[in-house]
Amino acid sequence: PMRARGLTLLLTTCAARRTLPGLVSVAPSAAKSMSSSVVDRLETPALLVDAEALERNLDLCRESLAAFAGVALRPHAKAHKCGPLGALQVQRMGARGLCCQTVAEAEVMVEAGVADILITNQCVTPGKLRRVLALRGHAAEGLTHLGFLVDSADQVQLLVDALAAEGGAGPSVPISLYVEVDAGQGRCGVAPPPASEAVLELARAIHAAGEATGGQVSFGGIHCYHGFLQHVRDPEARASAVSEGPVRAAAASRDLLEAHGLSVPVITGGGTGTYLMECRGGVHNEVQPGSFAFMDGDYAANVGMPDFTQSLFVLSTVISKPSSDRAVCDAGTKAVDQLSGPPEVRGFHRDPASSVPLSGGVTYKCGGDEHGILLGDGVATLRVGDLVLLRPSHCDPAVNLFDQIHLVRDGAVEAVHPIGARGPGC
Amino acid sequence: PMRARGLTLLLTTCAARRTLPGLVSVAPSAAKSMSSSVVDRLETPALLVDAEALERNLDLCRESLAAFAGVALRPHAKAHKCGPLGALQVQRMGARGLCCQTVAEAEVMVEAGVADILITNQCVTPGKLRRVLALRGHAAEGLTHLGFLVDSADQVQLLVDALAAEGGAGPSVPISLYVEVDAGQGRCGVAPPPASEAVLELARAIHAAGEATGGQVSFGGIHCYHGFLQHVRDPEARASAVSEGPVRAAAASRDLLEAHGLSVPVITGGGTGTYLMECRGGVHNEVQPGSFAFMDGDYAANVGMPDFTQSLFVLSTVISKPSSDRAVCDAGTKAVDQLSGPPEVRGFHRDPASSVPLSGGVTYKCGGDEHGILLGDGVATLRVGDLVLLRPSHCDPAVNLFDQIHLVRDGAVEAVHPIGARGPGC
């Protein structure tokens, strides 16, 4: 199966790389050289996205939801923080809108024309609340929905205070508040029934805030997501954990609210590792996959995923070749996030037209903030100036290190997109 | 001993925080509130530097070198990537110049008026070499020295090619090339004598390049640094490793060159953990400490260091308080690099004027890209909206996540400095 097409074929793939589920080897004979438009224009380290692989991932995700007619798709923009990619996702996938994790991401996505935003996080500082309210000014340009999460009445009150400080009736788009329910992750979220009735109290507080503000606050529904389950490797264990965790917690929360006469418009959650399991659970009616667009080493180690392809790479240059079995490249921890493990070495290229034949394995070892140490037999033929293609272990924080995404198609840079919301989470 | 002054006193220090060597507890009674200029103006996560602590660190480092008259100081700008802080270091410390790790850092430091730059890295791509050569245009504004490292003749030739591509004699500042000698780290660098005579061959190649280019290339000396030794905890073990590693390798390299009639102007190396040991070794005549300006958890765990104080913090907001023993703040892995371990929780603050009394310990647990989970008895009194002060485990990559440094003095923001060279190492 030729899954690893596109960019992977632009470079001679490292012959003996680690084989992970979901990856296949590419015969060196299939390699073609990277065009001069890539080699000459890009300074390394650079962040590359294989446009074809990205588009296949978007299409595959959309198609994977065809069997679940009642479930809407809301891809997560925290993976890319990039306005043009967010707009592409909505358009090409027929997505309801986007998830954002920060107010900065919401601003960038609205600016890119995305009409429906759910910030899957609590907004509590005066500055962030002001910025969220200011986004409603885009109603005239088509903004239809804007929401964020709460897990205590304090947060609802902070929003009401911010609205009062603003004065006046405000624009027509209300702020939809979603009750975050802890599905077992032990991070944010109220405890689900039957352990507590906090979800009911909070939904009532939101409705009361709606009345007190003349409809400027509305009850959006329930957010029930479990991040740690995304990377449970075994698909049966993962499915079982999703049933016992987010699906069960969401159902109990919905049942409690409905028993008290409150309807629940949206039950949202799920990520790249589990979203089809939430779909099968029959409770969630909106899912939030994000990393599927890029994929990374951590997700590639999962079993039983849709056939998503790696599309994200870090391009690096060999700057030193101190011995026959060691080379050093210019991508360290400031270019490739390594908290989830070192990147995988995917290929090499030598300017201008010749690829580098490799006869053995190459592994990446962390060499500090600005160095990667390449070890193994396959290093023997490398020279200073050769290019190295790395696959990050975790796509979101790796993307966050860069200011730009280079979209590459057929060996040429098709577009350079700003990672407009890059930053520490403001 | 009142070492933890300044910013630490602005917040009520977490009473039962982990005690690391080099840290002392601050009595809650000593706490004063953070002024409104900090609380109101800063959106979290924000990067704070305690101006007093920073200045004490700069002074202490300068003073620590007083006993070594023949050793020049060249602080490393990779820790801050910030032009104004680089200029401050040179001015206040009487430093010879600065080290940079990337061309972008060199550009920012030259722009800030720093006259003497050593890029402690190989520069091999055509784009980076063009940018290095372009920096010589600052000669009229006072630039006196510009250098980088090589560990193969290929790299020397790449520079010669870049000079030829530029044509003409070029500005008056030559490019000083330093031979990087591997002091045992196994990253870049030629093997030191007696294992090889590569250092001699390379120094000769540099001299030849100088002749071939009409003096546009010069031999700067030897770079002999061992990064991994910086964090050997025990001072005797660290001193011994420095003697056997960088000092021995530098001496052997110098002796070989001098035996063949080549003088060695500069022998440079050493970081915050070892620079006084290189001084005592009597071979290095220039040292490169960087992290001493900020300090971090990893360096604080070293024993036998000069009395440097923590000056770098990440300010975060409590966004959720799901239970009495758990709170969630808005600083995750995109705000605090955690490859060297989780940050330390240093204090809390409640707007507008009251600090939060704490009766127990608080620890930080990674909650993903945008969340930190605060656990422990001390969390009980925290509320949504409270501020949390975190100390990063590794200062350099934590700084690299932000665009600005907020310099704080007496509870007020004194200056906001751009982290002009922030990025993946271009």
PDB file of N, CA, C and O in Angstrom, chain A residues 43-45 78 81 101 121 125 127-128 151 155 186-187 319-320 322 326 334 338-339 367 369-371 394 396 400-403 422 424-425, chain B residues 43-45 78 81 101 121 125 127-128 151 155 186-187 319-320 322 326 334 338-339 367 369-371 394 396 401-403 422 424-425:
ATOM      1  N   GLU A  43      14.928  28.370   4.614  1.00  0.00           N
ATOM      2  CA  GLU A  43      16.002  28.274   5.586  1.00  0.00           C
ATOM      3  C   GLU A  43      15.557  27.235   6.613  1.00  0.00           C
ATOM      4  O   GLU A  43      14.383  27.139   6.939  1.00  0.00           O
ATOM      5  N   THR A  44      16.501  26.470   7.090  1.00  0.00           N
ATOM      6  CA  THR A  44      16.171  25.450   8.081  1.00  0.00           C
ATOM      7  C   THR A  44      16.532  25.954   9.473  1.00  0.00           C
ATOM      8  O   THR A  44      17.409  26.797   9.599  1.00  0.00           O
ATOM      9  N   PRO A  45      15.838  25.437  10.513  1.00  0.00           N
ATOM     10  CA  PRO A  45      14.726  24.478  10.456  1.00  0.00           C
ATOM     11  C   PRO A  45      13.468  25.123   9.899  1.00  0.00           C
ATOM     12  O   PRO A  45      13.178  26.282  10.204  1.00  0.00           O
ATOM     13  N   LYS A  78      -6.266  23.898  17.492  1.00  0.00           N
ATOM     14  CA  LYS A  78      -5.056  23.969  18.314  1.00  0.00           C
ATOM     15  C   LYS A  78      -3.893  23.218  17.699  1.00  0.00           C
ATOM     16  O   LYS A  78      -2.747  23.463  18.051  1.00  0.00           O
ATOM     17  N   LYS A  81      -3.173  26.205  14.562  1.00  0.00           N
ATOM     18  CA  LYS A  81      -3.171  27.633  14.930  1.00  0.00           C
ATOM     19  C   LYS A  81      -3.043  28.539  13.712  1.00  0.00           C
ATOM     20  O   LYS A  81      -2.542  29.666  13.817  1.00  0.00           O
ATOM     21  N   GLN A 101      -8.514  26.507  21.329  1.00  0.00           N
ATOM     22  CA  GLN A 101      -8.146  26.299  22.731  1.00  0.00           C
ATOM     23  C   GLN A 101      -7.793  27.611  23.418  1.00  0.00           C
ATOM     24  O   GLN A 101      -7.766  27.678  24.637  1.00  0.00           O
ATOM     25  N   ASN A 121     -12.178  25.735  26.350  1.00  0.00           N
ATOM     26  CA  ASN A 121     -11.364  26.112  27.493  1.00  0.00           C
ATOM     27  C   ASN A 121     -12.139  27.166  28.281  1.00  0.00           C
ATOM     28  O   ASN A 121     -13.063  27.784  27.764  1.00  0.00           O
ATOM     29  N   THR A 125      -9.971  35.652  32.598  1.00  0.00           N
ATOM     30  CA  THR A 125      -9.343  36.940  32.895  1.00  0.00           C
ATOM     31  C   THR A 125     -10.128  38.068  32.223  1.00  0.00           C
ATOM     32  O   THR A 125     -10.742  37.869  31.173  1.00  0.00           O
ATOM     33  N   GLY A 127      -9.137  40.540  30.513  1.00  0.00           N
ATOM     34  CA  GLY A 127      -8.649  40.799  29.165  1.00  0.00           C
ATOM     35  C   GLY A 127      -9.179  39.798  28.155  1.00  0.00           C
ATOM     36  O   GLY A 127      -9.603  40.166  27.056  1.00  0.00           O
ATOM     37  N   LYS A 128      -9.150  38.526  28.513  1.00  0.00           N
ATOM     38  CA  LYS A 128      -9.630  37.503  27.565  1.00  0.00           C
ATOM     39  C   LYS A 128     -11.136  37.629  27.364  1.00  0.00           C
ATOM     40  O   LYS A 128     -11.638  37.461  26.250  1.00  0.00           O
ATOM     41  N   ASP A 151     -16.927  25.443  34.216  1.00  0.00           N
ATOM     42  CA  ASP A 151     -17.135  24.342  35.157  1.00  0.00           C
ATOM     43  C   ASP A 151     -17.396  24.861  36.578  1.00  0.00           C
ATOM     44  O   ASP A 151     -17.306  24.113  37.541  1.00  0.00           O
ATOM     45  N   GLN A 155     -17.239  31.319  36.970  1.00  0.00           N
ATOM     46  CA  GLN A 155     -16.869  31.692  35.594  1.00  0.00           C
ATOM     47  C   GLN A 155     -18.048  32.333  34.866  1.00  0.00           C
ATOM     48  O   GLN A 155     -17.873  33.259  34.069  1.00  0.00           O
ATOM     49  N   GLY A 186      -9.422  14.102  35.138  1.00  0.00           N
ATOM     50  CA  GLY A 186      -8.911  14.775  36.328  1.00  0.00           C
ATOM     51  C   GLY A 186      -8.253  16.102  36.026  1.00  0.00           C
ATOM     52  O   GLY A 186      -7.254  16.477  36.650  1.00  0.00           O
ATOM     53  N   ARG A 187      -8.794  16.814  35.063  1.00  0.00           N
ATOM     54  CA  ARG A 187      -8.282  18.152  34.736  1.00  0.00           C
ATOM     55  C   ARG A 187      -9.422  19.120  35.049  1.00  0.00           C
ATOM     56  O   ARG A 187      -9.796  19.230  36.206  1.00  0.00           O
ATOM     57  N   ILE A 319      24.722  20.055   9.701  1.00  0.00           N
ATOM     58  CA  ILE A 319      25.702  21.142   9.829  1.00  0.00           C
ATOM     59  C   ILE A 319      27.086  20.625  10.191  1.00  0.00           C
ATOM     60  O   ILE A 319      28.064  21.355  10.097  1.00  0.00           O
ATOM     61  N   SER A 320      27.182  19.351  10.593  1.00  0.00           N
ATOM     62  CA  SER A 320      28.468  18.810  11.027  1.00  0.00           C
ATOM     63  C   SER A 320      28.450  17.303  10.812  1.00  0.00           C
ATOM     64  O   SER A 320      27.418  16.646  10.961  1.00  0.00           O
ATOM     65  N   PRO A 322      31.024  14.793  12.201  1.00  0.00           N
ATOM     66  CA  PRO A 322      32.298  14.575  12.899  1.00  0.00           C
ATOM     67  C   PRO A 322      32.901  13.190  12.712  1.00  0.00           C
ATOM     68  O   PRO A 322      34.105  13.028  12.839  1.00  0.00           O
ATOM     69  N   ARG A 326      28.208   9.447  12.766  1.00  0.00           N
ATOM     70  CA  ARG A 326      27.540  10.520  13.491  1.00  0.00           C
ATOM     71  C   ARG A 326      27.481  11.774  12.637  1.00  0.00           C
ATOM     72  O   ARG A 326      28.477  12.200  12.071  1.00  0.00           O
ATOM     73  N   LYS A 334      14.323  23.331  20.286  1.00  0.00           N
ATOM     74  CA  LYS A 334      13.616  24.559  19.927  1.00  0.00           C
ATOM     75  C   LYS A 334      12.948  24.449  18.550  1.00  0.00           C
ATOM     76  O   LYS A 334      12.231  25.354  18.146  1.00  0.00           O
ATOM     77  N   GLN A 338      10.054  17.502  22.001  1.00  0.00           N
ATOM     78  CA  GLN A 338      10.481  16.124  22.234  1.00  0.00           C
ATOM     79  C   GLN A 338       9.964  15.564  23.560  1.00  0.00           C
ATOM     80  O   GLN A 338      10.445  14.534  24.040  1.00  0.00           O
ATOM     81  N   LEU A 339       8.964  16.221  24.154  1.00  0.00           N
ATOM     82  CA  LEU A 339       8.418  15.715  25.412  1.00  0.00           C
ATOM     83  C   LEU A 339       7.769  14.349  25.216  1.00  0.00           C
ATOM     84  O   LEU A 339       7.767  13.518  26.126  1.00  0.00           O
ATOM     85  N   GLY A 367      20.310  16.612  20.951  1.00  0.00           N
ATOM     86  CA  GLY A 367      21.625  17.209  21.136  1.00  0.00           C
ATOM     87  C   GLY A 367      21.537  18.584  21.790  1.00  0.00           C
ATOM     88  O   GLY A 367      22.474  19.361  21.711  1.00  0.00           O
ATOM     89  N   ASP A 369      19.259  22.328  22.657  1.00  0.00           N
ATOM     90  CA  ASP A 369      18.248  23.241  22.146  1.00  0.00           C
ATOM     91  C   ASP A 369      18.323  23.426  20.632  1.00  0.00           C
ATOM     92  O   ASP A 369      17.311  23.668  19.984  1.00  0.00           O
ATOM     93  N   GLU A 370      19.527  23.371  20.073  1.00  0.00           N
ATOM     94  CA  GLU A 370      19.668  23.682  18.646  1.00  0.00           C
ATOM     95  C   GLU A 370      20.377  22.588  17.852  1.00  0.00           C
ATOM     96  O   GLU A 370      20.771  22.815  16.712  1.00  0.00           O
ATOM     97  N   HIS A 371      20.569  21.419  18.428  1.00  0.00           N
ATOM     98  CA  HIS A 371      21.261  20.345  17.719  1.00  0.00           C
ATOM     99  C   HIS A 371      20.493  19.029  17.815  1.00  0.00           C
ATOM    100  O   HIS A 371      19.965  18.695  18.876  1.00  0.00           O
ATOM    101  N   HIS A 394       4.944  14.729  18.555  1.00  0.00           N
ATOM    102  CA  HIS A 394       3.689  15.361  18.951  1.00  0.00           C
ATOM    103  C   HIS A 394       3.523  16.620  18.107  1.00  0.00           C
ATOM    104  O   HIS A 394       4.314  17.554  18.230  1.00  0.00           O
ATOM    105  N   ASP A 396       1.178  19.186  17.827  1.00  0.00           N
ATOM    106  CA  ASP A 396       0.735  20.511  18.297  1.00  0.00           C
ATOM    107  C   ASP A 396       1.881  21.373  18.840  1.00  0.00           C
ATOM    108  O   ASP A 396       2.062  22.510  18.402  1.00  0.00           O
ATOM    109  N   ASN A 400       3.844  24.796  17.214  1.00  0.00           N
ATOM    110  CA  ASN A 400       3.857  26.015  18.025  1.00  0.00           C
ATOM    111  C   ASN A 400       5.238  26.658  18.127  1.00  0.00           C
ATOM    112  O   ASN A 400       5.360  27.799  18.565  1.00  0.00           O
ATOM    113  N   LEU A 401       6.287  25.944  17.737  1.00  0.00           N
ATOM    114  CA  LEU A 401       7.635  26.515  17.788  1.00  0.00           C
ATOM    115  C   LEU A 401       7.920  27.401  16.569  1.00  0.00           C
ATOM    116  O   LEU A 401       8.867  28.183  16.585  1.00  0.00           O
ATOM    117  N   PHE A 402       7.109  27.263  15.516  1.00  0.00           N
ATOM    118  CA  PHE A 402       7.382  27.949  14.252  1.00  0.00           C
ATOM    119  C   PHE A 402       6.414  29.099  14.017  1.00  0.00           C
ATOM    120  O   PHE A 402       5.336  29.153  14.601  1.00  0.00           O
ATOM    121  N   ASP A 403       6.797  30.008  13.124  1.00  0.00           N
ATOM    122  CA  ASP A 403       5.931  31.125  12.758  1.00  0.00           C
ATOM    123  C   ASP A 403       5.198  30.882  11.447  1.00  0.00           C
ATOM    124  O   ASP A 403       4.246  31.592  11.136  1.00  0.00           O
ATOM    125  N   ARG A 422       0.325  31.336  17.051  1.00  0.00           N
ATOM    126  CA  ARG A 422       1.453  30.757  17.754  1.00  0.00           C
ATOM    127  C   ARG A 422       1.702  31.498  19.056  1.00  0.00           C
ATOM    128  O   ARG A 422       1.656  32.732  19.085  1.00  0.00           O
ATOM    129  N   PRO A 424       2.106  31.092  23.728  1.00  0.00           N
ATOM    130  CA  PRO A 424       1.970  30.282  24.935  1.00  0.00           C
ATOM    131  C   PRO A 424       0.544  30.124  25.435  1.00  0.00           C
ATOM    132  O   PRO A 424       0.346  29.686  26.561  1.00  0.00           O
ATOM    133  N   GLY A 425      -0.434  30.452  24.644  1.00  0.00           N
ATOM    134  CA  GLY A 425      -1.792  30.194  25.074  1.00  0.00           C
ATOM    135  C   GLY A 425      -2.549  31.422  25.535  1.00  0.00           C
ATOM    136  O   GLY A 425      -3.363  31.323  26.445  1.00  0.00           O
TER     137      GLY A 425
ATOM    138  N   GLU B  43      -1.569  39.802  30.259  1.00  0.00           N
ATOM    139  CA  GLU B  43      -2.395  38.641  29.999  1.00  0.00           C
ATOM    140  C   GLU B  43      -1.524  37.410  30.246  1.00  0.00           C
ATOM    141  O   GLU B  43      -0.330  37.426  29.985  1.00  0.00           O
ATOM    142  N   THR B  44      -2.105  36.387  30.807  1.00  0.00           N
ATOM    143  CA  THR B  44      -1.350  35.156  31.071  1.00  0.00           C
ATOM    144  C   THR B  44      -1.625  34.140  29.968  1.00  0.00           C
ATOM    145  O   THR B  44      -2.674  34.212  29.331  1.00  0.00           O
ATOM    146  N   PRO B  45      -0.670  33.225  29.772  1.00  0.00           N
ATOM    147  CA  PRO B  45       0.650  33.129  30.406  1.00  0.00           C
ATOM    148  C   PRO B  45       1.579  34.249  29.946  1.00  0.00           C
ATOM    149  O   PRO B  45       1.587  34.612  28.779  1.00  0.00           O
ATOM    150  N   LYS B  78      21.810  32.838  23.881  1.00  0.00           N
ATOM    151  CA  LYS B  78      20.794  31.849  23.562  1.00  0.00           C
ATOM    152  C   LYS B  78      19.795  31.672  24.701  1.00  0.00           C
ATOM    153  O   LYS B  78      18.689  31.180  24.495  1.00  0.00           O
ATOM    154  N   LYS B  81      17.767  35.511  23.963  1.00  0.00           N
ATOM    155  CA  LYS B  81      17.440  35.878  22.582  1.00  0.00           C
ATOM    156  C   LYS B  81      16.875  37.297  22.484  1.00  0.00           C
ATOM    157  O   LYS B  81      16.112  37.602  21.557  1.00  0.00           O
ATOM    158  N   GLN B 101      23.817  31.488  19.309  1.00  0.00           N
ATOM    159  CA  GLN B 101      23.761  30.120  18.815  1.00  0.00           C
ATOM    160  C   GLN B 101      23.166  30.059  17.415  1.00  0.00           C
ATOM    161  O   GLN B 101      23.323  29.070  16.720  1.00  0.00           O
ATOM    162  N   ASN B 121      28.305  27.944  16.745  1.00  0.00           N
ATOM    163  CA  ASN B 121      27.611  26.943  15.960  1.00  0.00           C
ATOM    164  C   ASN B 121      28.178  26.993  14.540  1.00  0.00           C
ATOM    165  O   ASN B 121      28.796  27.988  14.160  1.00  0.00           O
ATOM    166  N   THR B 125      24.440  26.807   5.523  1.00  0.00           N
ATOM    167  CA  THR B 125      23.531  26.993   4.385  1.00  0.00           C
ATOM    168  C   THR B 125      23.856  28.306   3.681  1.00  0.00           C
ATOM    169  O   THR B 125      24.340  29.259   4.299  1.00  0.00           O
ATOM    170  N   GLY B 127      21.948  30.630   2.665  1.00  0.00           N
ATOM    171  CA  GLY B 127      21.192  31.747   3.231  1.00  0.00           C
ATOM    172  C   GLY B 127      21.811  32.259   4.522  1.00  0.00           C
ATOM    173  O   GLY B 127      21.962  33.465   4.722  1.00  0.00           O
ATOM    174  N   LYS B 128      22.199  31.345   5.401  1.00  0.00           N
ATOM    175  CA  LYS B 128      22.795  31.783   6.671  1.00  0.00           C
ATOM    176  C   LYS B 128      24.157  32.432   6.428  1.00  0.00           C
ATOM    177  O   LYS B 128      24.506  33.414   7.094  1.00  0.00           O
ATOM    178  N   ASP B 151      34.117  22.554  12.087  1.00  0.00           N
ATOM    179  CA  ASP B 151      34.775  21.303  12.484  1.00  0.00           C
ATOM    180  C   ASP B 151      35.116  20.442  11.274  1.00  0.00           C
ATOM    181  O   ASP B 151      35.383  19.259  11.409  1.00  0.00           O
ATOM    182  N   GLN B 155      33.232  23.131   5.680  1.00  0.00           N
ATOM    183  CA  GLN B 155      32.560  24.352   6.149  1.00  0.00           C
ATOM    184  C   GLN B 155      33.378  25.599   5.822  1.00  0.00           C
ATOM    185  O   GLN B 155      32.824  26.653   5.488  1.00  0.00           O
ATOM    186  N   GLY B 186      30.312  14.333  22.291  1.00  0.00           N
ATOM    187  CA  GLY B 186      29.820  13.517  21.181  1.00  0.00           C
ATOM    188  C   GLY B 186      28.778  14.217  20.329  1.00  0.00           C
ATOM    189  O   GLY B 186      27.846  13.592  19.856  1.00  0.00           O
ATOM    190  N   ARG B 187      28.956  15.520  20.146  1.00  0.00           N
ATOM    191  CA  ARG B 187      28.039  16.274  19.285  1.00  0.00           C
ATOM    192  C   ARG B 187      28.899  16.777  18.125  1.00  0.00           C
ATOM    193  O   ARG B 187      29.405  15.974  17.363  1.00  0.00           O
ATOM    194  N   ILE B 319      -7.692  28.875  36.084  1.00  0.00           N
ATOM    195  CA  ILE B 319      -8.907  29.004  35.261  1.00  0.00           C
ATOM    196  C   ILE B 319     -10.014  28.072  35.723  1.00  0.00           C
ATOM    197  O   ILE B 319     -11.166  28.217  35.322  1.00  0.00           O
ATOM    198  N   SER B 320      -9.681  27.119  36.578  1.00  0.00           N
ATOM    199  CA  SER B 320     -10.685  26.142  37.018  1.00  0.00           C
ATOM    200  C   SER B 320     -10.288  25.626  38.386  1.00  0.00           C
ATOM    201  O   SER B 320      -9.101  25.484  38.699  1.00  0.00           O
ATOM    202  N   PRO B 322     -11.809  22.539  40.169  1.00  0.00           N
ATOM    203  CA  PRO B 322     -12.844  21.496  40.173  1.00  0.00           C
ATOM    204  C   PRO B 322     -13.056  20.836  41.526  1.00  0.00           C
ATOM    205  O   PRO B 322     -14.130  20.311  41.776  1.00  0.00           O
ATOM    206  N   ARG B 326      -7.571  20.327  43.888  1.00  0.00           N
ATOM    207  CA  ARG B 326      -7.115  20.415  42.501  1.00  0.00           C
ATOM    208  C   ARG B 326      -7.543  21.736  41.893  1.00  0.00           C
ATOM    209  O   ARG B 326      -8.701  22.135  42.012  1.00  0.00           O
ATOM    210  N   LYS B 334       2.895  24.475  26.122  1.00  0.00           N
ATOM    211  CA  LYS B 334       3.174  25.558  25.178  1.00  0.00           C
ATOM    212  C   LYS B 334       3.622  26.837  25.892  1.00  0.00           C
ATOM    213  O   LYS B 334       3.983  27.811  25.250  1.00  0.00           O
ATOM    214  N   GLN B 338       8.845  21.483  29.418  1.00  0.00           N
ATOM    215  CA  GLN B 338       8.877  20.517  30.514  1.00  0.00           C
ATOM    216  C   GLN B 338       9.730  19.294  30.215  1.00  0.00           C
ATOM    217  O   GLN B 338       9.637  18.269  30.905  1.00  0.00           O
ATOM    218  N   LEU B 339      10.568  19.389  29.190  1.00  0.00           N
ATOM    219  CA  LEU B 339      11.425  18.249  28.869  1.00  0.00           C
ATOM    220  C   LEU B 339      12.391  17.944  30.013  1.00  0.00           C
ATOM    221  O   LEU B 339      12.777  16.800  30.231  1.00  0.00           O
ATOM    222  N   GLY B 367      -0.792  19.077  32.365  1.00  0.00           N
ATOM    223  CA  GLY B 367      -2.175  18.851  31.961  1.00  0.00           C
ATOM    224  C   GLY B 367      -2.361  18.986  30.463  1.00  0.00           C
ATOM    225  O   GLY B 367      -3.472  19.179  30.005  1.00  0.00           O
ATOM    226  N   ASP B 369      -1.111  20.638  26.515  1.00  0.00           N
ATOM    227  CA  ASP B 369      -0.502  21.785  25.847  1.00  0.00           C
ATOM    228  C   ASP B 369      -0.865  23.115  26.501  1.00  0.00           C
ATOM    229  O   ASP B 369      -0.065  24.052  26.481  1.00  0.00           O
ATOM    230  N   GLU B 370      -2.067  23.233  27.031  1.00  0.00           N
ATOM    231  CA  GLU B 370      -2.531  24.530  27.555  1.00  0.00           C
ATOM    232  C   GLU B 370      -3.010  24.474  29.001  1.00  0.00           C
ATOM    233  O   GLU B 370      -3.658  25.417  29.471  1.00  0.00           O
ATOM    234  N   HIS B 371      -2.764  23.397  29.712  1.00  0.00           N
ATOM    235  CA  HIS B 371      -3.233  23.284  31.094  1.00  0.00           C
ATOM    236  C   HIS B 371      -2.119  22.792  32.007  1.00  0.00           C
ATOM    237  O   HIS B 371      -1.360  21.896  31.649  1.00  0.00           O
ATOM    238  N   HIS B 394      13.924  24.474  32.745  1.00  0.00           N
ATOM    239  CA  HIS B 394      15.000  24.790  31.796  1.00  0.00           C
ATOM    240  C   HIS B 394      14.665  26.131  31.158  1.00  0.00           C
ATOM    241  O   HIS B 394      13.684  26.248  30.425  1.00  0.00           O
ATOM    242  N   ASP B 396      16.127  28.245  28.815  1.00  0.00           N
ATOM    243  CA  ASP B 396      16.251  28.605  27.397  1.00  0.00           C
ATOM    244  C   ASP B 396      15.018  28.241  26.573  1.00  0.00           C
ATOM    245  O   ASP B 396      14.454  29.102  25.894  1.00  0.00           O
ATOM    246  N   LEU B 401       9.391  30.098  23.999  1.00  0.00           N
ATOM    247  CA  LEU B 401       7.960  29.951  23.712  1.00  0.00           C
ATOM    248  C   LEU B 401       7.249  31.302  23.665  1.00  0.00           C
ATOM    249  O   LEU B 401       6.135  31.396  23.148  1.00  0.00           O
ATOM    250  N   PHE B 402       7.893  32.338  24.201  1.00  0.00           N
ATOM    251  CA  PHE B 402       7.243  33.648  24.339  1.00  0.00           C
ATOM    252  C   PHE B 402       7.815  34.660  23.345  1.00  0.00           C
ATOM    253  O   PHE B 402       8.926  34.496  22.853  1.00  0.00           O
ATOM    254  N   ASP B 403       7.052  35.716  23.126  1.00  0.00           N
ATOM    255  CA  ASP B 403       7.500  36.803  22.250  1.00  0.00           C
ATOM    256  C   ASP B 403       8.052  37.991  23.016  1.00  0.00           C
ATOM    257  O   ASP B 403       8.700  38.854  22.435  1.00  0.00           O
ATOM    258  N   ARG B 422      13.443  34.889  18.937  1.00  0.00           N
ATOM    259  CA  ARG B 422      12.649  33.707  19.231  1.00  0.00           C
ATOM    260  C   ARG B 422      12.409  32.906  17.965  1.00  0.00           C
ATOM    261  O   ARG B 422      12.115  33.478  16.915  1.00  0.00           O
ATOM    262  N   PRO B 424      12.844  28.671  15.896  1.00  0.00           N
ATOM    263  CA  PRO B 424      13.402  27.317  15.904  1.00  0.00           C
ATOM    264  C   PRO B 424      14.878  27.233  15.565  1.00  0.00           C
ATOM    265  O   PRO B 424      15.366  26.132  15.323  1.00  0.00           O
ATOM    266  N   GLY B 425      15.558  28.329  15.529  1.00  0.00           N
ATOM    267  CA  GLY B 425      17.001  28.218  15.316  1.00  0.00           C
ATOM    268  C   GLY B 425      17.449  28.623  13.933  1.00  0.00           C
ATOM    269  O   GLY B 425      18.394  28.045  13.405  1.00  0.00           O
TER     270      GLY B 425
END
